[in-house]
Amino acid sequence: MTDAKDALLSVENLRLEIDFNGAWTPVVDNVSFSVRPGETLGLVGESGSGKSVSAMSLMGFLGRQRGQRVSGTAMFQGRDLLRLTDRQLESMRGNDIAMVFQEPMTSLDPAFKVGHQIAAGIRVHQDVTAAQAKELAIEAMDKVRIPNARVRAESYPHEFSGGMRQRVLIAMAIANNPSMLIADEPTTALDVSVQAQILALLTEMKEDLGLAMIFITHNMGVVADVCDRLAVMYAGQIVEEGDVFETFAAPQHPYTNRLLAAMPSITSRRGSLEWIPGSPPRPTDFVTGCRFAPRCRHRLESCELPTTLLEISPGRSNRCLRGNTWMQENES
Amino acid sequence: MSVMAQSAVRKSPRRVNPNRFSARLKKQPIAMAGLVALCILATVALIAPWVTPYDPYAPDLNAVLLPPGSPGHLFGTDELGRDVASRLLIGGRVSLIAALQGTGIALVVGVPLGLVAGFFGAWIDKVIMFFTDAVMSFPALLLAMAIAGILGPNLTNAMVAIGLSTAPRAIRLVRGSVLSIREETYIEAARSIGTPSYQIVFRHIMPNVLAPLVVFAAILAGTVMLIEAGLSFIGLGVQPPEASWGAMLGSAFNYISQSPWLAVFPGVCIAISVLALNVLGDGVRDSIGKKVRR
Amino acid sequence: MTPTTDLSVSPALREPKKQPTPAKRRIPVAGLLRSLGSRLLRSLLLFGAVTLTVFGLSALIPGDPAVSLAGEGATPESIAAIREQLGLSKPWFEQYFSWMNGVVHGDLGTSFFYHTPVSGLLMGRLPVTLSLALFAIIAAVLFGILAGMLAATRRGRLADKITTVLSTVGIATPNFWVGMILLILFSLNWRVFPAVGYTPITTNAVAWFMHLVLPGVALAAAAGAELQRQTRSSVSEILSQDYIRTARAQGLTRRRVLWQRALKNGAPPLATVVGLQAAVLLGGSVVVEKVFSIPGLGTLAIDSVTLKDLPVLQGVVLLNACFVIIINFATDIIYTVLNPKVRV
């Protein structure tokens, strides 16, 4: 946990519970992290690990309906995101924190021209005329390298390819110069060749605009490309947090280790891809002890004890009860 | 290849599993209520002639237009002194039988045409669909009224008229389901191993059309009932002294200022029956887990 | 771009070159015109089929049509007159063509009963039925869309349950019976609205409106209920879409998303239902007009059946079918205009 003073966003003990037939079940729990201005934090994990759920809770998309409740704090520019009124939340969304989603194919409204959709978001937060908003929208489209932006602003989403749609969504996100961007698997649904372009664009935007970013992905390779720090999530908890280079060089948690090993690489000496046997537990099956233990090859009986995320060096934390002693064991 | 194709042919994956279907249906209290209501209505319709407290056709000029709750006449009497309760029972029988007839005619005409249009496609589909659209250009009630009026006012003619006017809906539905199933892999597999057309239609397509058809039939029966009520109301359906709920409303209309209650019960009966058919249809649709258009 | 370079350039990198130029953007208009043309042609063909059907109605007359139409106590002269007017001695296609010739020239024959041109009778009744149908469709759209939106945004809550029960019952209730109950309550009992009859808008606009309220509501009930169901299901489906979340992430308010985004996305299917219901409404107005003694096309149709006035009956049926064809055509066009995906 980095010190909260210079952080742009500082999340403490975020917990989201959902009512499953009368039983309040934590889906995400004890999640703490912080993001400094201009920094990119990767939230990594398998699907269902709670990375998107955490982001959605911060944006107020989860935890505010009936049958859901959220607790903890998320201090952003001196305000607690989890305790904003609906109106405050609306004026924050897209203005201070913007979000880019996973599915560019379905994330744009098919009934409105893209220029209009970008402009709509601008007019919510800036005191401009419709014509000025349109100009700003075209500017934003230019910024994300949509060729011929003035003409394309008059097109409907279905006239764009997936990559171009994701550019439009990024243009929407940056149109109001937010200080933070949450990118939820922004490249997962795209062709491999387009993925690289979008990643490059996001990196460029982040540097040009000084954006802080939470980058949600299940792809360790992407993390290495874009992120400064990463937080690995498993079964609704952060299991390891740290600097990207340090973590990649010496993962502290067995789960991180397995994730990195599962990463395909040209230089890999192994003949076949690594994989992690079993699947992550569902929220209703979460245990008090280490949640990864059932799938962990370094498991001991003591792994059934409650876990905490311990800071092992400045900016690095680990949830494994065995610390790094598991590393001495033979990998096989 | 042929082994694979045959195993694909043997199980039509879309066929509805009866056990899961009834389990899902049982979980829907509203649909179950509809089913129960229909069963009661059907039973009453079956035994009506033997359980009416009075002769539903016998006038009693000493007890004309009695209000509901009068001694011996729970629902009162009509303009000829006939017992309203007895007439409601008999009228229900007539209305339900009429609904069955009309729906039956619509299905008998519509289903084969829909199958042919959907399965063979090409020009025959175009011709059938063109005439379907043409018939659907007439408001069903008006067309039924014209046909019934010209054929002569009686219930059978009215039901033929209603059946013919609503048959296009059956054609559309069946054709639509056939089209969506026709492109399925298992049908293609059956075709590729040389299964004759009639076998594909009866063994693979019909069972899959059946589920949406049941839903459709329930909802159509409701529509037919409403149209029959309208026709009988204006005197083109059942002829006096016979009663159907719609015809009872027709005669009640003439005494609406003196005896407004006469207009209440038959209408309630129609509404409940149609409601029961609709919610049952909706429930069945939700239970088979397929999209069926109303 | 030559085919050989295609292999070296990944599709993604070529992507920008596929942008439509301003010249290409005229294509949608051409496409719109083309689809308009084909729909128009189809409507005309349908009109042809409809006239054939209406003409064919006379073939359903049991026995000798002339004798049957002349009714009881007909003189040989009146039978002969009917035979002459319908041209019954000629082959059927000649009869059809001479009838059609009249139809396209606005001549629908002469009423057996009134002995006046059918077209004149229809024109006299048309404004009445149109007033009623328009009133009803507006009422249905207002209720259906508002109640549907309410239900969609409050799924599972009280407002949803109440409106859904209302519309489920509304669909199952015969419209003329709703009319009778309204008549009993609001004009016989409470005397709020006039019971029967009709006043032209040109005579007295207030009286015109007051006369339309009860039959209009009766007629609108089923259509409004159907629209409520459709609105509820399509709006709640739209509200769960990814693009709604995107708009909310931009900071758009819930209300704005509902009234702009959800409504526009839901409009094409709603337009279809409105068109369908408008057609159903026309048919339904027949019996409702009878209940409220409104001198519209519906009562004319009923009278023509009772009086065995075949030309009038054919005229009303044909006119209604024409309306339905026009409504369907308009619905198709509106659907195309509203739906950007179909348009291109």
Coordinates of N, CA and C in Angstrom, one line a residue, chain C residues 145 148-153 155 229-241 244 258 262-263 266-267 270:
Chain C
I145 N -46.9 3.9 -23.7 CA -45.5 4.2 -23.6 C -45.2 4.7 -22.2
G148 N -45.5 1.7 -19.8 CA -44.4 0.8 -20.2 C -43.1 1.2 -19.6
M149 N -42.8 2.5 -19.8 CA -41.5 3.1 -19.3 C -41.5 3.0 -17.8
L150 N -42.6 3.3 -17.2 CA -42.7 3.3 -15.7 C -42.4 1.9 -15.3
A151 N -43.1 0.9 -15.9 CA -42.9 -0.5 -15.5 C -41.4 -0.9 -15.7
A152 N -40.9 -0.5 -16.9 CA -39.5 -1.0 -17.2 C -38.5 -0.4 -16.2
T153 N -38.7 0.8 -15.7 CA -37.7 1.4 -14.8 C -37.9 0.9 -13.4
R155 N -38.9 -2.3 -12.5 CA -39.3 -3.7 -12.6 C -39.4 -4.4 -11.2
R229 N -47.1 -3.6 -22.8 CA -46.2 -4.8 -22.7 C -45.0 -4.7 -23.5
Q230 N -45.2 -4.2 -24.8 CA -44.1 -4.1 -25.7 C -43.0 -3.1 -25.2
T231 N -43.5 -1.9 -24.7 CA -42.6 -0.9 -24.2 C -41.8 -1.4 -23.0
R232 N -42.6 -2.1 -22.1 CA -41.9 -2.6 -20.9 C -40.8 -3.6 -21.3
S233 N -41.1 -4.5 -22.2 CA -40.1 -5.5 -22.5 C -39.0 -4.9 -23.3
S234 N -39.3 -4.1 -24.3 CA -38.1 -3.6 -25.1 C -37.3 -2.6 -24.3
V235 N -38.0 -1.7 -23.5 CA -37.2 -0.7 -22.8 C -36.3 -1.4 -21.7
S236 N -36.9 -2.4 -21.0 CA -36.0 -3.0 -20.0 C -34.9 -3.8 -20.6
E237 N -35.1 -4.3 -21.8 CA -34.0 -5.0 -22.5 C -32.9 -4.0 -22.9
I238 N -33.4 -2.8 -23.4 CA -32.4 -1.8 -23.8 C -31.6 -1.3 -22.6
L239 N -32.3 -1.1 -21.5 CA -31.6 -0.5 -20.3 C -30.5 -1.5 -19.8
S240 N -30.6 -2.7 -20.2 CA -29.5 -3.6 -19.7 C -28.4 -3.7 -20.7
Q241 N -28.5 -3.0 -21.8 CA -27.4 -3.0 -22.8 C -26.2 -2.3 -22.4
I244 N -25.9 1.6 -22.8 CA -26.6 2.4 -21.8 C -25.6 2.6 -20.6
L258 N -33.0 7.4 -20.2 CA -34.3 6.8 -20.4 C -35.1 7.4 -21.6
A262 N -33.1 5.2 -24.6 CA -34.0 4.0 -24.5 C -35.1 4.2 -25.5
L263 N -35.7 5.4 -25.5 CA -36.9 5.6 -26.3 C -36.6 5.5 -27.8
G266 N -35.9 2.0 -28.7 CA -37.1 1.2 -28.6 C -38.1 1.6 -29.7
A267 N -37.9 2.7 -30.4 CA -38.9 3.2 -31.3 C -39.3 2.3 -32.4
L270 N -41.6 -0.4 -31.4 CA -42.8 0.3 -30.9 C -43.7 0.7 -32.1

